[in-house]
mmCIF file of C-alpha atoms in Angstrom:
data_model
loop_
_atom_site.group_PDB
_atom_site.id
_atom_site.type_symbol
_atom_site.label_atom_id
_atom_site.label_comp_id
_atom_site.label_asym_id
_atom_site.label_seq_id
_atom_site.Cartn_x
_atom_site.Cartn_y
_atom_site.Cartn_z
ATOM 1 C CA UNK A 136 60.791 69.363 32.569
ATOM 2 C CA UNK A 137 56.923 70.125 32.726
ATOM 3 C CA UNK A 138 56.881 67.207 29.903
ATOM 4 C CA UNK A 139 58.748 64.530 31.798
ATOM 5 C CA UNK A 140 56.649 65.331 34.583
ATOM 6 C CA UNK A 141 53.322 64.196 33.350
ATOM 7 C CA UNK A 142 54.912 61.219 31.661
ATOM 8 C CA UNK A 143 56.017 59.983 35.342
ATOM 9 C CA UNK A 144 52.525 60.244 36.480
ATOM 10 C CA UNK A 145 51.039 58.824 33.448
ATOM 11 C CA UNK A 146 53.069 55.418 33.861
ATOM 12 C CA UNK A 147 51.985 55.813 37.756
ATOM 13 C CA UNK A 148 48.234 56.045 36.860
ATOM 14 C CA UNK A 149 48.591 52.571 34.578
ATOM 15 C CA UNK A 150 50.832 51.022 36.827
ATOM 16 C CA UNK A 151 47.611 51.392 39.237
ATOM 17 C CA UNK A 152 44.939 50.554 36.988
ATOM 18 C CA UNK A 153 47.261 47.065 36.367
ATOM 19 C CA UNK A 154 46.943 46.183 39.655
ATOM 20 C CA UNK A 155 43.447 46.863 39.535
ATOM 21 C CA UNK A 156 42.434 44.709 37.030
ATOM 22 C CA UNK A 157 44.982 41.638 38.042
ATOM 23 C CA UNK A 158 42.853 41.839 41.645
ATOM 24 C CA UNK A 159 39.270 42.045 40.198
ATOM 25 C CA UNK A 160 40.370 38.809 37.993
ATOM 26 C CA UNK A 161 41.944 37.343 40.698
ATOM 27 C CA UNK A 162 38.778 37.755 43.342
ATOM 28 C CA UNK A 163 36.244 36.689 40.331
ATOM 29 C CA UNK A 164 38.693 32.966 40.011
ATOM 30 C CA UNK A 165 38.475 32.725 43.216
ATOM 31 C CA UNK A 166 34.868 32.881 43.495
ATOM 32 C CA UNK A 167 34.350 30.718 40.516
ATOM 33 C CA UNK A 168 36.370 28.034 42.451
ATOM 34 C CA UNK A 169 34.683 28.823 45.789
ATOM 35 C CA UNK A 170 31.586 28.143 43.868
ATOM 36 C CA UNK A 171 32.272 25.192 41.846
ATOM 37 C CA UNK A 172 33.564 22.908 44.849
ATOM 38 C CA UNK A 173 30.684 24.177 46.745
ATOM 39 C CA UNK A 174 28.050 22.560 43.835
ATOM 40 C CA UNK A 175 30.565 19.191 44.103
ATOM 41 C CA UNK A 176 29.964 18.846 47.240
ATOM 42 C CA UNK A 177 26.331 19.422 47.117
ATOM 43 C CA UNK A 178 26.407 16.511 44.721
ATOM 44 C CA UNK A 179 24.924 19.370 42.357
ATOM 45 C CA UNK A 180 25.927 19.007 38.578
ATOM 46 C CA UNK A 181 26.037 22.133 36.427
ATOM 47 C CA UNK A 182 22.608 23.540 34.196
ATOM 48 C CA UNK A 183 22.271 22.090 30.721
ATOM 49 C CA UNK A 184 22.724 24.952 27.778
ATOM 50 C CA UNK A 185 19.717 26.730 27.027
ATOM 51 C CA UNK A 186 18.702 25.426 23.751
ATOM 52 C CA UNK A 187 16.580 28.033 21.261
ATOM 53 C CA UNK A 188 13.884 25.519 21.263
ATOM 54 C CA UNK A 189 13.343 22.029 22.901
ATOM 55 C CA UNK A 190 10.521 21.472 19.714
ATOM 56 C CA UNK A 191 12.888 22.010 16.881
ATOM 57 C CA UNK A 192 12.587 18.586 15.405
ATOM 58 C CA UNK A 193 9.017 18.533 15.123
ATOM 59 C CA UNK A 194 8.796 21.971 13.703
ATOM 60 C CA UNK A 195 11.292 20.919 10.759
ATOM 61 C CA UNK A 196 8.992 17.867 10.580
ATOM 62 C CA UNK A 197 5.875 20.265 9.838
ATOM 63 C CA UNK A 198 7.599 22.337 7.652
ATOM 64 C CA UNK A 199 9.170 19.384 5.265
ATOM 65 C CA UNK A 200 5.289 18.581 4.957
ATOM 66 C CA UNK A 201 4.256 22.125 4.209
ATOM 67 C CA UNK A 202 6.769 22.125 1.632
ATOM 68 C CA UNK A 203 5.930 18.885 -0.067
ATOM 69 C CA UNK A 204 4.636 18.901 -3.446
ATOM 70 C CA UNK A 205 0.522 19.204 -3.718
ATOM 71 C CA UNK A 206 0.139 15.422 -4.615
ATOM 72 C CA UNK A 207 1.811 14.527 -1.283
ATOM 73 C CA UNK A 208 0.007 16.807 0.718
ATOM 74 C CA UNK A 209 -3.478 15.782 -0.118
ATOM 75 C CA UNK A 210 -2.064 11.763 -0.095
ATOM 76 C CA UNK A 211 -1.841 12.734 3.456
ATOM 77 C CA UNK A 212 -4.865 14.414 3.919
ATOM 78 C CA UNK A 213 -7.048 11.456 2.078
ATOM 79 C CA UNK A 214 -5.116 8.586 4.173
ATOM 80 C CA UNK A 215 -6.312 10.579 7.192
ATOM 81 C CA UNK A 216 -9.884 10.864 6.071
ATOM 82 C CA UNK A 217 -9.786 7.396 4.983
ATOM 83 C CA UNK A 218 -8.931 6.003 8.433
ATOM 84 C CA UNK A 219 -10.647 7.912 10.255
ATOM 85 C CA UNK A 220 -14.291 8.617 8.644
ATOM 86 C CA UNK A 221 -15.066 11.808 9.794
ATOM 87 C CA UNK A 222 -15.842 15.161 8.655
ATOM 88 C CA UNK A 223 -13.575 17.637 9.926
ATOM 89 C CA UNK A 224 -12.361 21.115 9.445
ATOM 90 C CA UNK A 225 -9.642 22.394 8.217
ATOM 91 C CA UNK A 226 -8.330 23.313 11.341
ATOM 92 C CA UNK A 227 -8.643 19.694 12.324
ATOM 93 C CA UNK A 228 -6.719 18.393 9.579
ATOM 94 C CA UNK A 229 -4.065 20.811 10.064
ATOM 95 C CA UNK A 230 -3.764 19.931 13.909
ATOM 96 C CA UNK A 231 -3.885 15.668 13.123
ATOM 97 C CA UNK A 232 -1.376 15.925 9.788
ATOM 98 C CA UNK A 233 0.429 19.498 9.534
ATOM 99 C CA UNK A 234 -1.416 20.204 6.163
ATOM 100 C CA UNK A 235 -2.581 23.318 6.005
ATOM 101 C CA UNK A 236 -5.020 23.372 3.300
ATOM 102 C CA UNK A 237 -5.908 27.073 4.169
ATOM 103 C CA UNK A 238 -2.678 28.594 3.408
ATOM 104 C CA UNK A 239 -2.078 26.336 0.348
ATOM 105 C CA UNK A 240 -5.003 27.138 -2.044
ATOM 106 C CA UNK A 241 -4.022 24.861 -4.810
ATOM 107 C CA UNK A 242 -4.105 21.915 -1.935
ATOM 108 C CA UNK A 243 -7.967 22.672 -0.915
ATOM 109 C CA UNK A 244 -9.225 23.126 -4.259
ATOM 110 C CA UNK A 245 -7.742 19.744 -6.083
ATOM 111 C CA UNK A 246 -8.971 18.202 -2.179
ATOM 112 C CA UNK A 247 -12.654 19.836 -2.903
ATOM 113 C CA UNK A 248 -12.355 18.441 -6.628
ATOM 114 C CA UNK A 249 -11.387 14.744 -5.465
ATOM 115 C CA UNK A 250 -13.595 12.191 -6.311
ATOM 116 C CA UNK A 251 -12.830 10.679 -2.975
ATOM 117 C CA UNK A 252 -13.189 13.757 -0.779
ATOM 118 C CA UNK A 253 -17.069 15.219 0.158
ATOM 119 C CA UNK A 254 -16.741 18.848 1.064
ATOM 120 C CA UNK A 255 -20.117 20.232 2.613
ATOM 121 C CA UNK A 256 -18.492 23.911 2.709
ATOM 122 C CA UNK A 257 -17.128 23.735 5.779
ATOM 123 C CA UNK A 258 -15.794 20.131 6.865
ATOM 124 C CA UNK A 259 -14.004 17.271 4.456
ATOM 125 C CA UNK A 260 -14.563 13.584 4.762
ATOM 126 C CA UNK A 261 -13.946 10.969 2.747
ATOM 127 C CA UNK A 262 -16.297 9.847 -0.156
ATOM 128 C CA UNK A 263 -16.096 6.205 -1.347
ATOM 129 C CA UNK A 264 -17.867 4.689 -4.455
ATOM 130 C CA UNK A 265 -20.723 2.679 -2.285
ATOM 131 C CA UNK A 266 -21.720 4.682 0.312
ATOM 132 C CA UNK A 267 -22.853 1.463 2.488
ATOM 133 C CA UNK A 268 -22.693 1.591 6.248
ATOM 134 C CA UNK A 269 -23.386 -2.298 7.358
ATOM 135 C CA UNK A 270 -23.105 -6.109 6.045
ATOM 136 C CA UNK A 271 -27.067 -5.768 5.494
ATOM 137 C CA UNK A 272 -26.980 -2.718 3.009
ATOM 138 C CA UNK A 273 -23.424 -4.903 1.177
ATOM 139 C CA UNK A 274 -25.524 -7.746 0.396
ATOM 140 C CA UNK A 275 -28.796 -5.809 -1.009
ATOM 141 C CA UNK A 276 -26.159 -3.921 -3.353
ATOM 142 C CA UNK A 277 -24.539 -7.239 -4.421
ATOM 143 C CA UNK A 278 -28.073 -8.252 -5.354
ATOM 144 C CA UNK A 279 -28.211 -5.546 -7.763
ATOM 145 C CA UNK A 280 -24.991 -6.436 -9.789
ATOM 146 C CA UNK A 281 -26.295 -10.275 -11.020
ATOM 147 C CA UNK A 282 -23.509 -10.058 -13.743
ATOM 148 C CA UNK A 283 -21.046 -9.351 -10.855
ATOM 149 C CA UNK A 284 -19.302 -6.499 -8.764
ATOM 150 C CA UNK A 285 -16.246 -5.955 -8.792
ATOM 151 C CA UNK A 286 -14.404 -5.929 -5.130
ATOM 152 C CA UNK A 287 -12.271 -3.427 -5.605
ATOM 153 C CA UNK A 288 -14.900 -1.195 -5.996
ATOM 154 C CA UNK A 289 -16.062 -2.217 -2.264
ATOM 155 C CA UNK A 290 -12.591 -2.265 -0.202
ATOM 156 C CA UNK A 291 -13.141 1.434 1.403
ATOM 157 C CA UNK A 292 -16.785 1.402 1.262
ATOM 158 C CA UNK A 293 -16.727 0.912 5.461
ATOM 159 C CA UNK A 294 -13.491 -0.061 7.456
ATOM 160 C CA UNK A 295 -14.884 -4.134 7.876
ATOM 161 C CA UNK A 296 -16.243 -4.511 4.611
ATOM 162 C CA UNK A 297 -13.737 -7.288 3.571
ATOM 163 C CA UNK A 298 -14.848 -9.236 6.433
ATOM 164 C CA UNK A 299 -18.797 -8.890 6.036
ATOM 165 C CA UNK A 300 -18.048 -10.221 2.010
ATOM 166 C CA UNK A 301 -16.457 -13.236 3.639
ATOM 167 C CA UNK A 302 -18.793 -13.878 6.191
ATOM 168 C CA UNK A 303 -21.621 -13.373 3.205
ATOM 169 C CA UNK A 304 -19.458 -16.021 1.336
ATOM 170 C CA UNK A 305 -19.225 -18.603 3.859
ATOM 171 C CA UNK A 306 -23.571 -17.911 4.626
ATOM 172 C CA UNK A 307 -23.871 -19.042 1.246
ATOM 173 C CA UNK A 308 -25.538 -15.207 0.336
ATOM 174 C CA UNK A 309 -22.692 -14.722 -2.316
ATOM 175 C CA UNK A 310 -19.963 -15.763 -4.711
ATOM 176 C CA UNK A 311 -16.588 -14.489 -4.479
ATOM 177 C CA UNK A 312 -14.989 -15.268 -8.222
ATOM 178 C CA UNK A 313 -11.429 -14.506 -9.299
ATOM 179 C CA UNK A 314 -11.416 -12.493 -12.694
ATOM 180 C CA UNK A 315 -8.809 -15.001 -15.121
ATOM 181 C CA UNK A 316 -7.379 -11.556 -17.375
ATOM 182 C CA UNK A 317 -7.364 -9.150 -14.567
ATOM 183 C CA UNK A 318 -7.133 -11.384 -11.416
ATOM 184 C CA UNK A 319 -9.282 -9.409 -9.264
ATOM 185 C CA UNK A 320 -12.005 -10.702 -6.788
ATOM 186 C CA UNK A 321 -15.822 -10.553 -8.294
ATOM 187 C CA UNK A 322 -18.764 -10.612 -6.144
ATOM 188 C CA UNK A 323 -22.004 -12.119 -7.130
ATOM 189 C CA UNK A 324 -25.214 -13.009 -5.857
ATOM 190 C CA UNK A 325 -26.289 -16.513 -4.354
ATOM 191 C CA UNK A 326 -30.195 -15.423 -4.294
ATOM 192 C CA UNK A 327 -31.737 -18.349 -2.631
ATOM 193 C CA UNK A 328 -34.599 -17.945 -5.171
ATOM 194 C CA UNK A 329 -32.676 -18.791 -7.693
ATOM 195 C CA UNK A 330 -32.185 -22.499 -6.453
ATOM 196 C CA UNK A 331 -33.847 -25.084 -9.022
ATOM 197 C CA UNK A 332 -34.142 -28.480 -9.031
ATOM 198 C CA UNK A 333 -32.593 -30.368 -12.279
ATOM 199 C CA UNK A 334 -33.719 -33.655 -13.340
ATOM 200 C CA UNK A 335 -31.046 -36.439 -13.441
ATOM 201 C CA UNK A 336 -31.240 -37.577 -17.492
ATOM 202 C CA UNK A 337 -31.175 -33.102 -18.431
ATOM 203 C CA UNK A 338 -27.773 -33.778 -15.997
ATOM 204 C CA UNK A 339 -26.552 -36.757 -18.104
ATOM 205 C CA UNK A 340 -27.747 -34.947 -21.137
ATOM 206 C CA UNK A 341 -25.406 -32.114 -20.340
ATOM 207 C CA UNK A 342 -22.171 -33.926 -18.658
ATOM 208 C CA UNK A 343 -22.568 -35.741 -22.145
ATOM 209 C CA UNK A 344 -21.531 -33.042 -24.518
ATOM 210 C CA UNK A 345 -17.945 -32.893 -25.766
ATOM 211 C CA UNK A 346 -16.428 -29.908 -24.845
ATOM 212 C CA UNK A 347 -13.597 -28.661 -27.498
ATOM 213 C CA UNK A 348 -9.829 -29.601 -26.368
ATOM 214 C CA UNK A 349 -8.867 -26.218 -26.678
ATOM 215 C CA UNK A 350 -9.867 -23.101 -24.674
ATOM 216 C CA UNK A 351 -9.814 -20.385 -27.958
ATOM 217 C CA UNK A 352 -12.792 -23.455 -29.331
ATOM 218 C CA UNK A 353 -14.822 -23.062 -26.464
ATOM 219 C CA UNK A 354 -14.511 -19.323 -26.498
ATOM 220 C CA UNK A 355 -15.852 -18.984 -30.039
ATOM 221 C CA UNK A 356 -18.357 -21.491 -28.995
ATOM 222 C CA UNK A 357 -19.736 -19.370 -26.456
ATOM 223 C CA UNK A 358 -19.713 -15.713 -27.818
ATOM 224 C CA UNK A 359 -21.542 -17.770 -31.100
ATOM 225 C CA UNK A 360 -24.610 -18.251 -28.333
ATOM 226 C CA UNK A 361 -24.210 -14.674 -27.437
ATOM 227 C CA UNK A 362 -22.065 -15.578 -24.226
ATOM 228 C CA UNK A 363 -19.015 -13.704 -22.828
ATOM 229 C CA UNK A 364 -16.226 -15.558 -21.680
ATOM 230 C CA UNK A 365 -14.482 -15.096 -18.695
ATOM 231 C CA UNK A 366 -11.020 -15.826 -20.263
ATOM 232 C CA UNK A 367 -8.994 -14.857 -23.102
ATOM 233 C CA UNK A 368 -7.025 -17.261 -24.359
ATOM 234 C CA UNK A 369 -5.677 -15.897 -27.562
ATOM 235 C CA UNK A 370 -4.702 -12.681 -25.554
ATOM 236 C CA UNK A 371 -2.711 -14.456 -23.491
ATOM 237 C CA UNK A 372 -1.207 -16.556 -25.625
ATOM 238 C CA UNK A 373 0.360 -14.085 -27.777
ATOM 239 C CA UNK A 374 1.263 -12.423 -24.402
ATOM 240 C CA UNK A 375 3.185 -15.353 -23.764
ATOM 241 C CA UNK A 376 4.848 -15.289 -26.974
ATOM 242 C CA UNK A 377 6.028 -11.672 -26.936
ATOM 243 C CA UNK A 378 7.620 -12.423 -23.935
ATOM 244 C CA UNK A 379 9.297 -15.830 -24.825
ATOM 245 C CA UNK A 380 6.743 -17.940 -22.559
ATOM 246 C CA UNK A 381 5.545 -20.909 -24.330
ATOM 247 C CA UNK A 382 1.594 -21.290 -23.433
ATOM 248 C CA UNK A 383 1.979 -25.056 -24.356
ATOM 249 C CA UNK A 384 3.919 -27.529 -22.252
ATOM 250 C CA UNK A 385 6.261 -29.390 -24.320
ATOM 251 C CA UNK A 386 5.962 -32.739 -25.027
ATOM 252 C CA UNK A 387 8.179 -35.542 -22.912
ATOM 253 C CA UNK A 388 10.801 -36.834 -25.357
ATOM 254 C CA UNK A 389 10.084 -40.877 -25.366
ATOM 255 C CA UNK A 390 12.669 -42.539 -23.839
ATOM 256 C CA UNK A 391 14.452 -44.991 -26.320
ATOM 257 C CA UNK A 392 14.331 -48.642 -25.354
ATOM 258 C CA UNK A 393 16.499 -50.838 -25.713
ATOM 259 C CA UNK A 394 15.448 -53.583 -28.209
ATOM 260 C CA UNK A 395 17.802 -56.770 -30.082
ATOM 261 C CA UNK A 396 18.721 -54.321 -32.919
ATOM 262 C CA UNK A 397 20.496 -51.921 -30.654
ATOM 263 C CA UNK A 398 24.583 -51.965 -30.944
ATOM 264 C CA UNK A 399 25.485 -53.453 -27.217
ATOM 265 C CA UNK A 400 28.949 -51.600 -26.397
ATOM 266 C CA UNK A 401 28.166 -53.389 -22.758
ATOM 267 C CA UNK A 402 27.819 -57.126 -23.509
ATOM 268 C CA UNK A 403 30.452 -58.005 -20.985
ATOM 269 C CA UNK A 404 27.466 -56.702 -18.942
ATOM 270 C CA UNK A 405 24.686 -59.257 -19.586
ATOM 271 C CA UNK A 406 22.230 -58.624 -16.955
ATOM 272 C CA UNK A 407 21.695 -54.836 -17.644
ATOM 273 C CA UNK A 408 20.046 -56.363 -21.400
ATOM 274 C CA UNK A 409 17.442 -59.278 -19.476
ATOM 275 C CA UNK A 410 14.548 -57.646 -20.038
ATOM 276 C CA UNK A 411 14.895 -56.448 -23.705
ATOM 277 C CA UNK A 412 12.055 -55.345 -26.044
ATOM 278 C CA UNK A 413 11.622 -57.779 -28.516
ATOM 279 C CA UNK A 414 9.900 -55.866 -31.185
#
C-alpha cells in the first residue's frame, strides 16, 4: 500500500513538471513572436552570422604564397624589386608580397646569391648588369662597346632606358642593328668623330666591285680579310633543310605557248589561236 502510494505522487510530481516546461516554451514563442513583428515594423532586418573571420580570403592568399615552391617565391620577390628600385628590408618585402624570406631560409640565401639581387646585409634591391642611372651615362657606355652592345643587356638597367636608346637613335648618337642569327637589337656608336669625307671616284671604285651571287661567297670572302659576318648562311640553310624549308625559291615553271606545231583540239575556235608564236 506504502508502494502504490509513492507511485501516485511520483506521476503527480511529472504531471507538474509537464506543465512546467509546456508554459516556459510557450512564454519563450511568444516572446520570439512579440519580438520579431516588433523588428518588422521597425523596418529592422535581422544581424548577419558572425563569420570566424571577415579576412579569410586574403589569409589563404598569403599562405598559397608561403607555400609555393622557392623558385616562385623569389620570382615574386625579384619582380617586386625590379619595379620598384628600392632597397628594402625584409620586413618590407614581406608586408608588399607575403614572402617571408625570414622564415624560409633557403628563399633568402638563393635571393642573397642572385645575380640580380644586391644585399648590403640588411636591405635587398635589385642589381642589373649596367648600373646606369640617366640617358647621359647610356650613351658614354655605348661608346665603349664600338663592336656593339647588345640590348638585352640594357632593358632593366633604369625603368626608361628603352626610350632614352630611341631618342639616342633618332639624335643620330647611335645605331640600333637587328642581329640576322639571333634577332636581337644591337646598339652601336654614331661618334660624330668618326664622320669622313669620301671622294667620289674611291665611291665609284667601290660600288664597282662585283659582289658574289651567293651569301655563303661573300661570307668566305669576308672572314678571308679577317672579317666576321653578321649572318650565317650555311647554318641556316641546313636549318631549313632539317625542317623541310627550302632556303631557295623555286623556279616559275615557263608557261608553254602555243606555237603552229601544237595539236589544236579547238579549231572550231579560231580566234583563241590569232596571235600564235611562229617559231
Amino acid at each position: 500500500m506504502a508502494l502504490q502510494e509513492r507511485l501516485d505522487k511520483f506521476k503527480k510530481q511529472q504531471e507538474k513538471c509537464q506543465t512546467t516546461l509546456s508554459s516556459i516554451a510557450a512564454s519563450k514563442a511568444a516572446a520570439s513572436q512579440k519580438s520579431a513583428a516588433h523588428g518588422s515594423a521597425n523596418g529592422r532586418n535581422a544581424p548577419p552570422a558572425v563569420k570566424f573571420s571577415n579576412d579569410t580570403e586574403r589569409l589563404q592568399h598569403i599562405n598559397s604564397i608561403r607555400k609555393a615552391p622557392v623558385g616562385a617565391q623569389m620570382k615574386r620577390v625579384i619582380d617586386l624589386l625590379l619595379e620598384t628600385r628600392q632597397a628594402l628590408t625584409p620586413e618590407q618585402i614581406n608586408q608588399a608580397c607575403y614572402v617571408d624570406i625570414k622564415a624560409n631560409k633557403d628563399v633568402f640565401e638563393n635571393l642573397r646569391k642572385n645575380p640580380k639581387v644586391n644585399y648590403d646585409g640588411l636591405r635587398f634591391s635589385y642589381k642589373s648588369k649596367y648600373g646606369l642611372k640617366d640617358k647621359t651615362e647610356l650613351l658614354q657606355l655605348i661608346r665603349k662597346y664600338p663592336e656593339g652592345l647588345a640590348v638585352i643587356d640594357l632593358k632593366d638597367a633604369y625603368p626608361t632606358v628603352m626610350e632614352d636608346l630611341q631618342a639616342l637613335k633618332a639624335a643620330g648618337q647611335i645605331w640600333l642593328l637587328s642581329n640576322f642569327d639571333s634577332q636581337e637589337d644591337i646598339a652601336y656608336p654614331n661618334d660624330p668623330k668618326l664622320h669622313i669625307k669620301v671622294d667620289d671616284d674611291l665611291k665609284q671604285l667601290f660600288r664597282g666591285i662585283e659582289l658574289p651571287r651567293d651569301m655563303i661567297d661573300i661570307e668566305k670572302d669576308l672572314q678571308k680579310n679577317g672579317m666576321k659576318p653578321a649572318t650565317n648562311t650555311a647554318k641556316r640553310r641546313s636549318a631549313a633543310q632539317i625542317q623541310g624549308i627550302s632556303s631557295k625559291p623555286k623556279p616559275k615553271k615557263k608557261k608553254s605557248e602555243i606555237n603552229k606545231r601544237t595539236k589544236l583540239t579547238n579549231a572550231h575556235l579560231p580566234e583563241l589561236f590569232q596571235n600564235l608564236n611562229n617559231s
